[in-house]
C-alpha atoms as a PDB file:
ATOM      1  CA  HIS A   1     102.527  97.058  80.003  1.00  0.00           C
ATOM      2  CA  ASN A   2     100.873  98.081  82.646  1.00  0.00           C
ATOM      3  CA  ALA A   3      97.414  99.626  84.343  1.00  0.00           C
ATOM      4  CA  ILE A   4      96.617 101.005  87.591  1.00  0.00           C
ATOM      5  CA  LEU A   5      92.584 100.383  89.241  1.00  0.00           C
ATOM      6  CA  GLY A   6      91.656 103.299  90.489  1.00  0.00           C
ATOM      7  CA  ILE A   7      89.434 106.622  92.425  1.00  0.00           C
ATOM      8  CA  VAL A   8      89.971 110.709  91.594  1.00  0.00           C
ATOM      9  CA  HIS A   9      88.554 112.427  94.461  1.00  0.00           C
ATOM     10  CA  LEU A  10      86.998 115.498  92.978  1.00  0.00           C
ATOM     11  CA  GLY A  11      86.878 117.726  95.994  1.00  0.00           C
ATOM     12  CA  HIS A  12      89.661 119.289  97.918  1.00  0.00           C
ATOM     13  CA  GLU A  13      90.760 115.634  98.961  1.00  0.00           C
ATOM     14  CA  ARG A  14      93.818 115.124  97.052  1.00  0.00           C
ATOM     15  CA  ASP A  15      94.477 111.337  98.397  1.00  0.00           C
ATOM     16  CA  ALA A  16      93.555 108.655  95.859  1.00  0.00           C
ATOM     17  CA  PHE A  17      93.067 104.664  96.187  1.00  0.00           C
ATOM     18  CA  THR A  18      94.753 102.622  93.465  1.00  0.00           C
ATOM     19  CA  VAL A  19      95.524  99.295  93.065  1.00  0.00           C
ATOM     20  CA  PRO A  20      98.656  98.761  90.571  1.00  0.00           C
ATOM     21  CA  VAL A  21      99.728  95.675  88.137  1.00  0.00           C
ATOM     22  CA  ASN A  22     102.832  95.248  86.829  1.00  0.00           C
ATOM     23  CA  ILE A  23     104.340  99.008  88.396  1.00  0.00           C
ATOM     24  CA  PRO A  24     108.308  98.356  89.947  1.00  0.00           C
ATOM     25  CA  GLU A  25     107.872  99.138  93.854  1.00  0.00           C
ATOM     26  CA  ARG A  26     109.839 101.846  93.987  1.00  0.00           C
ATOM     27  CA  TYR A  27     106.866 103.605  91.831  1.00  0.00           C
ATOM     28  CA  LEU A  28     104.678 102.759  94.571  1.00  0.00           C
ATOM     29  CA  THR A  29     106.238 105.226  97.314  1.00  0.00           C
ATOM     30  CA  MET A  30     105.029 107.899  94.366  1.00  0.00           C
ATOM     31  CA  GLN A  31     101.553 107.990  95.301  1.00  0.00           C
ATOM     32  CA  THR A  32     101.891 110.836  97.526  1.00  0.00           C
ATOM     33  CA  PRO A  33      99.236 113.840  97.255  1.00  0.00           C
ATOM     34  CA  GLU A  34     101.569 116.028  95.353  1.00  0.00           C
ATOM     35  CA  TYR A  35     102.498 113.566  92.339  1.00  0.00           C
ATOM     36  CA  ASN A  36      98.358 112.042  92.893  1.00  0.00           C
ATOM     37  CA  GLU A  37      98.020 116.105  91.901  1.00  0.00           C
ATOM     38  CA  GLU A  38     100.029 115.999  88.966  1.00  0.00           C
ATOM     39  CA  ALA A  39      98.707 112.768  88.068  1.00  0.00           C
ATOM     40  CA  VAL A  40      95.042 114.777  87.628  1.00  0.00           C
ATOM     41  CA  ARG A  41      96.364 117.640  86.099  1.00  0.00           C
ATOM     42  CA  MET A  42      98.029 115.446  83.803  1.00  0.00           C
ATOM     43  CA  TRP A  43      94.868 113.959  82.653  1.00  0.00           C
ATOM     44  CA  GLY A  44      93.419 117.734  82.222  1.00  0.00           C
ATOM     45  CA  GLY A  45      92.558 118.348  86.130  1.00  0.00           C
ATOM     46  CA  ARG A  46      89.230 117.292  87.935  1.00  0.00           C
ATOM     47  CA  GLU A  47      86.678 119.553  85.760  1.00  0.00           C
ATOM     48  CA  GLN A  48      87.856 117.126  82.472  1.00  0.00           C
ATOM     49  CA  LEU A  49      87.705 113.984  84.615  1.00  0.00           C
ATOM     50  CA  ALA A  50      84.276 114.266  85.572  1.00  0.00           C
ATOM     51  CA  SER A  51      83.336 114.976  82.226  1.00  0.00           C
ATOM     52  CA  TYR A  52      84.604 112.012  80.320  1.00  0.00           C
ATOM     53  CA  PRO A  53      81.563 109.125  79.239  1.00  0.00           C
ATOM     54  CA  LEU A  54      81.144 105.831  81.292  1.00  0.00           C
ATOM     55  CA  GLU A  55      82.547 103.422  80.065  1.00  0.00           C
ATOM     56  CA  GLU A  56      83.713 105.223  76.074  1.00  0.00           C
ATOM     57  CA  PRO A  57      87.627 104.632  75.837  1.00  0.00           C
ATOM     58  CA  PHE A  58      90.213 107.844  75.930  1.00  0.00           C
ATOM     59  CA  ALA A  59      94.089 108.076  74.808  1.00  0.00           C
ATOM     60  CA  LEU A  60      96.766 110.186  76.987  1.00  0.00           C
ATOM     61  CA  LEU A  61      98.162 111.886  73.973  1.00  0.00           C
ATOM     62  CA  LYS A  62      94.529 112.706  72.144  1.00  0.00           C
ATOM     63  CA  VAL A  63      93.140 114.454  74.899  1.00  0.00           C
ATOM     64  CA  THR A  64      96.200 116.358  76.469  1.00  0.00           C
ATOM     65  CA  ASP A  65      98.628 118.858  75.097  1.00  0.00           C
ATOM     66  CA  GLN A  66     102.222 117.923  74.828  1.00  0.00           C
ATOM     67  CA  ARG A  67     103.411 120.676  76.019  1.00  0.00           C
ATOM     68  CA  GLU A  68     101.602 119.784  79.456  1.00  0.00           C
ATOM     69  CA  LEU A  69     103.310 116.654  79.560  1.00  0.00           C
ATOM     70  CA  ALA A  70     106.698 117.904  79.470  1.00  0.00           C
ATOM     71  CA  GLY A  71     106.212 120.006  82.661  1.00  0.00           C
ATOM     72  CA  ASN A  72     104.568 117.423  84.095  1.00  0.00           C
ATOM     73  CA  LYS A  73     106.357 115.833  87.541  1.00  0.00           C
ATOM     74  CA  TYR A  74     104.270 112.526  87.141  1.00  0.00           C
ATOM     75  CA  TYR A  75     104.509 112.240  83.908  1.00  0.00           C
ATOM     76  CA  LEU A  76     108.746 112.764  83.968  1.00  0.00           C
ATOM     77  CA  ASP A  77     109.637 110.478  87.469  1.00  0.00           C
ATOM     78  CA  PHE A  78     106.587 108.231  87.455  1.00  0.00           C
ATOM     79  CA  GLY A  79     106.198 107.400  83.519  1.00  0.00           C
ATOM     80  CA  VAL A  80     109.463 108.229  81.328  1.00  0.00           C
ATOM     81  CA  PRO A  81     111.713 106.294  83.851  1.00  0.00           C
ATOM     82  CA  GLN A  82     109.347 103.313  83.154  1.00  0.00           C
ATOM     83  CA  GLY A  83     109.327 103.465  79.281  1.00  0.00           C
ATOM     84  CA  LEU A  84     105.465 104.663  79.163  1.00  0.00           C
ATOM     85  CA  VAL A  85     105.303 106.471  75.961  1.00  0.00           C
ATOM     86  CA  ASP A  86     100.827 106.581  76.295  1.00  0.00           C
ATOM     87  CA  GLN A  87      98.319 105.736  78.143  1.00  0.00           C
ATOM     88  CA  ALA A  88      94.849 104.473  77.707  1.00  0.00           C
ATOM     89  CA  ALA A  89      91.635 105.200  80.307  1.00  0.00           C
ATOM     90  CA  ILE A  90      88.328 103.753  80.784  1.00  0.00           C
ATOM     91  CA  VAL A  91      85.783 105.448  83.634  1.00  0.00           C
ATOM     92  CA  LEU A  92      84.392 102.688  85.246  1.00  0.00           C
ATOM     93  CA  THR A  93      82.113 104.872  88.205  1.00  0.00           C
ATOM     94  CA  ARG A  94      81.145 108.458  88.834  1.00  0.00           C
ATOM     95  CA  ASP A  95      79.212 111.063  90.940  1.00  0.00           C
ATOM     96  CA  ARG A  96      79.652 113.868  92.417  1.00  0.00           C
ATOM     97  CA  ARG A  97      82.772 113.287  95.133  1.00  0.00           C
ATOM     98  CA  GLN A  98      84.738 110.525  92.701  1.00  0.00           C
ATOM     99  CA  VAL A  99      86.011 109.079  89.560  1.00  0.00           C
ATOM    100  CA  GLY A 100      86.378 105.399  89.448  1.00  0.00           C
ATOM    101  CA  ASN A 101      88.756 105.151  86.787  1.00  0.00           C
ATOM    102  CA  VAL A 102      91.326 101.900  84.676  1.00  0.00           C
ATOM    103  CA  SER A 103      93.897 102.683  82.517  1.00  0.00           C
ATOM    104  CA  PHE A 104      96.832 101.336  80.933  1.00  0.00           C
ATOM    105  CA  GLY A 105      99.943 102.424  79.949  1.00  0.00           C
ATOM    106  CA  ARG A 106     101.849 101.448  76.896  1.00  0.00           C
ATOM    107  CA  HIS A 107     106.116 101.176  76.158  1.00  0.00           C
ATOM    108  CA  ARG A 108     107.651 103.193  73.837  1.00  0.00           C
ATOM    109  CA  ASP A 109     108.335 100.054  72.097  1.00  0.00           C
ATOM    110  CA  ILE A 110     105.129  99.274  71.314  1.00  0.00           C
ATOM    111  CA  GLY A 111     104.347 102.900  70.365  1.00  0.00           C
ATOM    112  CA  PRO A 112     101.480 105.068  71.525  1.00  0.00           C
ATOM    113  CA  VAL A 113      98.049 104.022  71.885  1.00  0.00           C
ATOM    114  CA  THR A 114      96.111 103.186  68.158  1.00  0.00           C
ATOM    115  CA  ASP A 115      92.529 103.864  67.072  1.00  0.00           C
ATOM    116  CA  ASP A 116      92.390  99.946  66.771  1.00  0.00           C
ATOM    117  CA  ILE A 117      93.470  99.726  70.372  1.00  0.00           C
ATOM    118  CA  ILE A 118      90.754 102.404  71.430  1.00  0.00           C
ATOM    119  CA  ALA A 119      87.951  99.882  69.435  1.00  0.00           C
ATOM    120  CA  GLY A 120      89.497  96.700  71.147  1.00  0.00           C
ATOM    121  CA  ILE A 121      89.337  98.650  74.075  1.00  0.00           C
ATOM    122  CA  ARG A 122      85.850  99.849  74.076  1.00  0.00           C
ATOM    123  CA  ILE A 123      84.173  96.109  73.520  1.00  0.00           C
ATOM    124  CA  LEU A 124      86.089  95.035  76.575  1.00  0.00           C
ATOM    125  CA  ALA A 125      84.900  98.142  78.880  1.00  0.00           C
ATOM    126  CA  PRO A 126      81.381  97.387  79.894  1.00  0.00           C
ATOM    127  CA  HIS A 127      82.298  93.678  80.764  1.00  0.00           C
ATOM    128  CA  LEU A 128      85.079  95.552  83.321  1.00  0.00           C
ATOM    129  CA  ARG A 129      82.746  98.076  84.293  1.00  0.00           C
ATOM    130  CA  ARG A 130      80.125  95.293  85.610  1.00  0.00           C
ATOM    131  CA  ALA A 131      82.883  93.422  87.118  1.00  0.00           C
ATOM    132  CA  ALA A 132      84.159  96.561  89.001  1.00  0.00           C
ATOM    133  CA  LEU A 133      80.529  97.299  89.862  1.00  0.00           C
ATOM    134  CA  ILE A 134      79.986  93.688  91.062  1.00  0.00           C
ATOM    135  CA  GLY A 135      82.787  92.746  92.944  1.00  0.00           C
ATOM    136  CA  GLY A 136      82.681  96.351  94.681  1.00  0.00           C
ATOM    137  CA  ILE A 137      86.116  97.349  93.953  1.00  0.00           C
ATOM    138  CA  LEU A 138      86.034 100.807  93.347  1.00  0.00           C
ATOM    139  CA  GLU A 139      83.954 100.971  96.738  1.00  0.00           C
ATOM    140  CA  GLU A 140      85.908  99.477  99.157  1.00  0.00           C
ATOM    141  CA  GLU A 141      87.974 102.426  99.994  1.00  0.00           C
ATOM    142  CA  ARG A 142      84.478 104.261 100.079  1.00  0.00           C
ATOM    143  CA  ARG A 143      83.003 102.212 103.077  1.00  0.00           C
ATOM    144  CA  THR A 144      86.222 102.660 105.350  1.00  0.00           C
ATOM    145  CA  LYS A 145      84.942 106.355 105.356  1.00  0.00           C
ATOM    146  CA  THR A 146      80.887 106.515 105.229  1.00  0.00           C
ATOM    147  CA  MET A 147      80.364 106.853 108.605  1.00  0.00           C
ATOM    148  CA  PHE A 148      83.558 109.096 109.220  1.00  0.00           C
ATOM    149  CA  GLU A 149      81.711 111.220 106.908  1.00  0.00           C
ATOM    150  CA  ALA A 150      78.760 111.049 107.296  1.00  0.00           C
ATOM    151  CA  VAL A 151      79.505 112.481 111.010  1.00  0.00           C
ATOM    152  CA  LEU A 152      81.129 114.915 109.103  1.00  0.00           C
ATOM    153  CA  VAL A 153      78.276 116.130 107.168  1.00  0.00           C
ATOM    154  CA  ALA A 154      75.338 116.158 110.203  1.00  0.00           C
ATOM    155  CA  VAL A 155      78.186 118.631 111.360  1.00  0.00           C
ATOM    156  CA  ARG A 156      77.166 122.138 112.066  1.00  0.00           C
ATOM    157  CA  SER A 157      80.129 123.321 112.464  1.00  0.00           C
ATOM    158  CA  SER A 158      82.209 124.090 108.892  1.00  0.00           C
ATOM    159  CA  ILE A 159      85.141 121.221 109.372  1.00  0.00           C
ATOM    160  CA  ILE A 160      88.275 120.786 107.863  1.00  0.00           C
ATOM    161  CA  LEU A 161      90.843 118.367 107.755  1.00  0.00           C
ATOM    162  CA  VAL A 162      94.297 119.324 106.458  1.00  0.00           C
ATOM    163  CA  ASP A 163      97.817 117.497 106.261  1.00  0.00           C
ATOM    164  CA  ARG A 164     101.218 118.971 107.786  1.00  0.00           C
ATOM    165  CA  LYS A 165     101.928 121.360 104.959  1.00  0.00           C
ATOM    166  CA  ALA A 166      97.825 122.632 105.800  1.00  0.00           C
ATOM    167  CA  ARG A 167      96.435 121.073 102.032  1.00  0.00           C
ATOM    168  CA  ILE A 168      92.935 120.353 102.318  1.00  0.00           C
ATOM    169  CA  ILE A 169      92.168 116.708 102.771  1.00  0.00           C
ATOM    170  CA  TYR A 170      88.730 117.098 103.092  1.00  0.00           C
ATOM    171  CA  ALA A 171      86.170 119.659 103.770  1.00  0.00           C
ATOM    172  CA  ASN A 172      82.355 118.991 104.608  1.00  0.00           C
ATOM    173  CA  PRO A 173      79.598 120.726 103.445  1.00  0.00           C
ATOM    174  CA  ALA A 174      79.873 123.870 105.924  1.00  0.00           C
ATOM    175  CA  ALA A 175      83.058 124.467 105.432  1.00  0.00           C
ATOM    176  CA  GLU A 176      83.072 123.671 101.215  1.00  0.00           C
ATOM    177  CA  THR A 177      80.000 126.908 101.345  1.00  0.00           C
ATOM    178  CA  ILE A 178      82.684 129.290 103.343  1.00  0.00           C
ATOM    179  CA  ILE A 179      85.278 128.270 101.032  1.00  0.00           C
ATOM    180  CA  GLU A 180      83.826 128.849  98.020  1.00  0.00           C
ATOM    181  CA  ALA A 181      82.966 132.380  99.321  1.00  0.00           C
ATOM    182  CA  GLY A 182      86.471 132.884 100.277  1.00  0.00           C
ATOM    183  CA  ASP A 183      85.576 134.376 103.409  1.00  0.00           C
ATOM    184  CA  PRO A 184      87.144 133.674 106.402  1.00  0.00           C
ATOM    185  CA  LEU A 185      88.723 129.956 104.635  1.00  0.00           C
ATOM    186  CA  CYS A 186      89.525 130.811 101.047  1.00  0.00           C
ATOM    187  CA  ASN A 187      91.548 127.401  98.995  1.00  0.00           C
ATOM    188  CA  GLU A 188      94.699 128.960  97.248  1.00  0.00           C
ATOM    189  CA  ARG A 189      96.110 126.123  95.298  1.00  0.00           C
ATOM    190  CA  GLY A 190      94.653 123.367  97.591  1.00  0.00           C
ATOM    191  CA  THR A 191      95.970 124.714 100.870  1.00  0.00           C
ATOM    192  CA  LEU A 192      93.772 125.957 103.440  1.00  0.00           C
ATOM    193  CA  GLN A 193      93.866 130.494 104.360  1.00  0.00           C
ATOM    194  CA  LEU A 194      92.474 132.167 106.836  1.00  0.00           C
ATOM    195  CA  ARG A 195      91.454 135.340 106.066  1.00  0.00           C
ATOM    196  CA  GLY A 196      90.582 138.299 108.659  1.00  0.00           C
ATOM    197  CA  GLU A 197      92.605 136.908 111.029  1.00  0.00           C
ATOM    198  CA  VAL A 198      93.782 139.229 114.669  1.00  0.00           C
ATOM    199  CA  VAL A 199      97.272 137.954 114.037  1.00  0.00           C
ATOM    200  CA  PRO A 200      98.849 136.954 110.933  1.00  0.00           C
ATOM    201  CA  GLY A 201     100.430 133.617 110.359  1.00  0.00           C
ATOM    202  CA  GLN A 202      97.858 131.943 113.473  1.00  0.00           C
ATOM    203  CA  LEU A 203      96.817 129.038 111.836  1.00  0.00           C
ATOM    204  CA  GLN A 204      99.989 127.773 109.915  1.00  0.00           C
ATOM    205  CA  ALA A 205     101.990 128.094 113.356  1.00  0.00           C
ATOM    206  CA  ALA A 206      98.580 126.121 115.049  1.00  0.00           C
ATOM    207  CA  ILE A 207      98.659 123.727 112.491  1.00  0.00           C
ATOM    208  CA  GLU A 208     102.328 123.012 112.480  1.00  0.00           C
ATOM    209  CA  LYS A 209     102.563 122.877 116.187  1.00  0.00           C
ATOM    210  CA  ALA A 210      99.194 120.279 115.697  1.00  0.00           C
ATOM    211  CA  SER A 211     101.696 117.919 113.350  1.00  0.00           C
ATOM    212  CA  GLU A 212     104.050 117.401 116.380  1.00  0.00           C
ATOM    213  CA  GLY A 213     101.373 115.443 117.767  1.00  0.00           C
ATOM    214  CA  ASP A 214      98.824 116.260 121.002  1.00  0.00           C
ATOM    215  CA  ILE A 215     101.703 117.799 123.450  1.00  0.00           C
ATOM    216  CA  PRO A 216     102.410 121.358 121.854  1.00  0.00           C
ATOM    217  CA  LEU A 217      98.929 121.938 121.067  1.00  0.00           C
ATOM    218  CA  GLY A 218      97.529 120.498 123.961  1.00  0.00           C
ATOM    219  CA  ARG A 219      94.302 118.193 123.041  1.00  0.00           C
ATOM    220  CA  ARG A 220      92.088 120.554 123.248  1.00  0.00           C
ATOM    221  CA  GLY A 221      94.066 122.685 120.985  1.00  0.00           C
ATOM    222  CA  ILE A 222      93.994 125.903 120.324  1.00  0.00           C
ATOM    223  CA  ALA A 223      91.509 128.855 119.182  1.00  0.00           C
ATOM    224  CA  ILE A 224      92.346 131.744 116.769  1.00  0.00           C
ATOM    225  CA  PRO A 225      89.943 134.842 116.609  1.00  0.00           C
ATOM    226  CA  GLY A 226      89.501 137.293 113.325  1.00  0.00           C
ATOM    227  CA  THR A 227      87.050 139.087 111.769  1.00  0.00           C
ATOM    228  CA  ARG A 228      85.189 138.503 108.550  1.00  0.00           C
ATOM    229  CA  ALA A 229      85.246 141.071 105.702  1.00  0.00           C
ATOM    230  CA  ASP A 230      82.091 142.527 106.568  1.00  0.00           C
ATOM    231  CA  THR A 231      83.461 143.277 110.508  1.00  0.00           C
ATOM    232  CA  SER A 232      81.452 139.909 112.141  1.00  0.00           C
ATOM    233  CA  PRO A 233      83.908 137.790 114.439  1.00  0.00           C
ATOM    234  CA  PHE A 234      84.672 134.775 113.971  1.00  0.00           C
ATOM    235  CA  VAL A 235      87.408 132.205 116.125  1.00  0.00           C
ATOM    236  CA  ALA A 236      88.917 129.061 114.072  1.00  0.00           C
ATOM    237  CA  HIS A 237      89.593 126.176 115.789  1.00  0.00           C
ATOM    238  CA  VAL A 238      92.672 123.709 115.615  1.00  0.00           C
ATOM    239  CA  LEU A 239      92.877 120.519 117.271  1.00  0.00           C
ATOM    240  CA  PRO A 240      95.711 117.823 116.598  1.00  0.00           C
ATOM    241  CA  LEU A 241      94.881 114.889 115.597  1.00  0.00           C
ATOM    242  CA  GLY A 242      97.485 112.338 115.802  1.00  0.00           C
ATOM    243  CA  ASN A 243      96.551 110.065 117.813  1.00  0.00           C
ATOM    244  CA  ARG A 244      93.100 109.560 116.502  1.00  0.00           C
ATOM    245  CA  THR A 245      92.550 108.329 112.569  1.00  0.00           C
ATOM    246  CA  ALA A 246      92.781 104.974 113.203  1.00  0.00           C
ATOM    247  CA  HIS A 247      89.632 105.040 116.128  1.00  0.00           C
ATOM    248  CA  THR A 248      87.380 107.506 114.541  1.00  0.00           C
ATOM    249  CA  GLY A 249      88.569 106.422 110.392  1.00  0.00           C
ATOM    250  CA  MET A 250      89.804 109.743 109.468  1.00  0.00           C
ATOM    251  CA  PRO A 251      91.951 110.091 106.620  1.00  0.00           C
ATOM    252  CA  GLY A 252      95.494 109.049 108.249  1.00  0.00           C
ATOM    253  CA  GLU A 253      97.241 111.904 106.381  1.00  0.00           C
ATOM    254  CA  ALA A 254      95.223 114.500 108.666  1.00  0.00           C
ATOM    255  CA  ILE A 255      96.995 116.066 110.926  1.00  0.00           C
ATOM    256  CA  ALA A 256      94.951 118.866 112.279  1.00  0.00           C
ATOM    257  CA  ALA A 257      91.249 119.908 112.323  1.00  0.00           C
ATOM    258  CA  VAL A 258      89.739 123.407 111.619  1.00  0.00           C
ATOM    259  CA  PHE A 259      86.276 124.478 112.500  1.00  0.00           C
ATOM    260  CA  VAL A 260      85.050 127.384 112.276  1.00  0.00           C
ATOM    261  CA  ALA A 261      82.404 129.553 114.268  1.00  0.00           C
ATOM    262  CA  ASP A 262      81.319 132.606 115.350  1.00  0.00           C
ATOM    263  CA  ARG A 263      82.430 133.890 118.528  1.00  0.00           C
ATOM    264  CA  ASP A 264      79.078 132.853 120.396  1.00  0.00           C
ATOM    265  CA  GLU A 265      79.175 129.906 119.486  1.00  0.00           C
ATOM    266  CA  GLU A 266      81.006 128.118 121.682  1.00  0.00           C
ATOM    267  CA  PRO A 267      78.503 125.413 123.251  1.00  0.00           C
ATOM    268  CA  ARG A 268      78.287 124.563 119.355  1.00  0.00           C
ATOM    269  CA  PHE A 269      81.140 124.430 118.960  1.00  0.00           C
ATOM    270  CA  VAL A 270      82.291 121.683 121.895  1.00  0.00           C
ATOM    271  CA  ILE A 271      79.759 119.338 120.780  1.00  0.00           C
ATOM    272  CA  ASP A 272      80.616 119.261 117.399  1.00  0.00           C
ATOM    273  CA  ALA A 273      83.826 119.015 118.653  1.00  0.00           C
ATOM    274  CA  THR A 274      83.025 115.760 120.475  1.00  0.00           C
ATOM    275  CA  THR A 275      81.528 114.464 117.371  1.00  0.00           C
ATOM    276  CA  MET A 276      84.117 114.811 115.225  1.00  0.00           C
ATOM    277  CA  ILE A 277      86.725 113.578 117.483  1.00  0.00           C
ATOM    278  CA  TYR A 278      85.262 110.695 118.701  1.00  0.00           C
ATOM    279  CA  GLY A 279      82.750 109.330 115.845  1.00  0.00           C
ATOM    280  CA  LEU A 280      79.569 110.362 117.674  1.00  0.00           C
ATOM    281  CA  THR A 281      76.321 109.402 116.070  1.00  0.00           C
ATOM    282  CA  PRO A 282      73.655 111.939 116.350  1.00  0.00           C
ATOM    283  CA  THR A 283      71.757 109.999 119.209  1.00  0.00           C
ATOM    284  CA  GLU A 284      75.053 110.053 121.278  1.00  0.00           C
ATOM    285  CA  ALA A 285      75.765 113.721 120.475  1.00  0.00           C
ATOM    286  CA  ARG A 286      72.869 114.539 121.628  1.00  0.00           C
ATOM    287  CA  VAL A 287      73.107 112.761 125.118  1.00  0.00           C
ATOM    288  CA  PHE A 288      76.741 114.109 125.566  1.00  0.00           C
ATOM    289  CA  ASP A 289      74.921 117.587 125.302  1.00  0.00           C
ATOM    290  CA  LEU A 290      72.682 117.070 128.161  1.00  0.00           C
ATOM    291  CA  ILE A 291      75.069 115.465 129.853  1.00  0.00           C
ATOM    292  CA  ILE A 292      76.918 118.342 129.968  1.00  0.00           C
ATOM    293  CA  ALA A 293      73.866 120.079 130.504  1.00  0.00           C
ATOM    294  CA  GLY A 294      73.242 118.813 134.114  1.00  0.00           C
ATOM    295  CA  HIS A 295      70.185 117.186 133.137  1.00  0.00           C
ATOM    296  CA  SER A 296      69.211 113.941 135.084  1.00  0.00           C
ATOM    297  CA  SER A 297      69.085 110.359 133.599  1.00  0.00           C
ATOM    298  CA  ALA A 298      64.998 110.337 133.602  1.00  0.00           C
ATOM    299  CA  GLU A 299      65.413 114.060 132.382  1.00  0.00           C
ATOM    300  CA  MET A 300      67.557 113.010 129.170  1.00  0.00           C
ATOM    301  CA  ALA A 301      65.417 109.294 128.772  1.00  0.00           C
ATOM    302  CA  LYS A 302      62.282 112.016 128.614  1.00  0.00           C
ATOM    303  CA  LEU A 303      63.640 114.737 126.328  1.00  0.00           C
ATOM    304  CA  LEU A 304      64.760 111.809 124.394  1.00  0.00           C
ATOM    305  CA  ALA A 305      61.494 110.650 124.109  1.00  0.00           C
ATOM    306  CA  ILE A 306      63.464 106.705 124.439  1.00  0.00           C
ATOM    307  CA  ALA A 307      63.455 103.880 127.298  1.00  0.00           C
ATOM    308  CA  PRO A 308      66.056 104.586 129.786  1.00  0.00           C
ATOM    309  CA  SER A 309      68.004 100.842 129.108  1.00  0.00           C
ATOM    310  CA  THR A 310      68.329 102.196 125.631  1.00  0.00           C
ATOM    311  CA  LEU A 311      69.247 105.889 127.337  1.00  0.00           C
ATOM    312  CA  LYS A 312      72.068 103.537 129.499  1.00  0.00           C
ATOM    313  CA  TRP A 313      73.553 101.880 126.655  1.00  0.00           C
ATOM    314  CA  HIS A 314      73.890 105.196 124.054  1.00  0.00           C
ATOM    315  CA  THR A 315      75.396 106.457 127.338  1.00  0.00           C
ATOM    316  CA  LEU A 316      77.844 104.031 127.804  1.00  0.00           C
ATOM    317  CA  GLN A 317      78.207 103.922 123.991  1.00  0.00           C
ATOM    318  CA  LEU A 318      79.797 107.368 124.464  1.00  0.00           C
ATOM    319  CA  PHE A 319      82.012 106.299 127.492  1.00  0.00           C
ATOM    320  CA  ASP A 320      83.118 103.379 125.818  1.00  0.00           C
ATOM    321  CA  LYS A 321      84.607 106.353 122.196  1.00  0.00           C
ATOM    322  CA  THR A 322      85.550 109.358 124.281  1.00  0.00           C
ATOM    323  CA  GLY A 323      87.379 107.019 126.775  1.00  0.00           C
ATOM    324  CA  LYS A 324      86.001 108.589 129.574  1.00  0.00           C
ATOM    325  CA  HIS A 325      84.388 106.999 132.818  1.00  0.00           C
ATOM    326  CA  ARG A 326      82.195 108.625 134.699  1.00  0.00           C
ATOM    327  CA  ARG A 327      79.279 112.006 133.768  1.00  0.00           C
ATOM    328  CA  VAL A 328      81.966 114.046 135.645  1.00  0.00           C
ATOM    329  CA  ASP A 329      84.913 113.142 133.076  1.00  0.00           C
ATOM    330  CA  LEU A 330      82.665 114.402 129.957  1.00  0.00           C
ATOM    331  CA  VAL A 331      82.244 117.791 131.718  1.00  0.00           C
ATOM    332  CA  ARG A 332      85.528 118.208 132.224  1.00  0.00           C
ATOM    333  CA  LEU A 333      86.290 117.157 128.079  1.00  0.00           C
ATOM    334  CA  ALA A 334      83.394 119.282 127.328  1.00  0.00           C
ATOM    335  CA  ALA A 335      85.301 122.529 129.378  1.00  0.00           C
ATOM    336  CA  ALA A 336      89.026 121.528 128.256  1.00  0.00           C
ATOM    337  CA  LEU A 337      87.004 121.835 124.587  1.00  0.00           C
ATOM    338  CA  GLY A 338      85.111 125.573 125.214  1.00  0.00           C
ATOM    339  CA  THR A 339      88.114 126.657 127.171  1.00  0.00           C
ATOM    340  CA  SER A 340      90.857 125.789 123.887  1.00  0.00           C
ATOM    341  CA  GLY A 341      93.441 128.951 123.230  1.00  0.00           C
END
């Protein structure tokens, strides 16, 4: 009756990438993080999605308890009104970060997916998977984020992108480690929580302010002090991202970035924050670091082991990305971030 080609993220991201066929327009607006999460739960959750074998079709009613469907918001609001009684799905691609799949909805007038339908889809599955791989269909979304994610992975600080309700959209590897430990960051049903705040509730308040744009918090954001379970101090920096998504390639629903650093790591935070906000390459970040440290062009070229002309090119790229025109403006930018809060 209809079909959806899509990507499901296996990490903290709750967004999804889908290509629908024969689905009325009014249902396409339901591709929100809340409904996407319900759709994942309908299929057994992320762990179960990650366990389904490639190219082997499976039916929704065979893998999900009917009682689970009765309380699933996605099934009730999306499937039932369209007359869908069952779905058959195939995992086409999978890695540690995401699952690419295609699903086919069965209308109640035709009845649930039967064994002979599964057998027929099994014959088609290798061809569908090959077409997806050769055409790169399921890679389009990944390509738009590759450079940005590479920057976040390279950054040393823990960085979490959140939406206006503090739901986790992305967490880099450093942040994943902290979240898994639950100190001071933790994941409560997909929502970012901060433990050990000096004044409880500051993180949520800062994120709410960030959703209003740069003005309430200021472009430099706010710093929230706290203490870990082992009594060591930390600072959580919240930066608004409202006007930065198009330039950097970060997800459009991200309204704030949350950094966590030790209180004596302010210089590192400044470099990491600038790298993340403006999508700097490692070399551009190093040039920025040396500029705010007061090095001359000759000193920087020697320290980086590059020609003066190459240094000039990286510096111009740095100016272009940050919107600055002079070195003194970069120093002021670093000072603004370094005195956040």
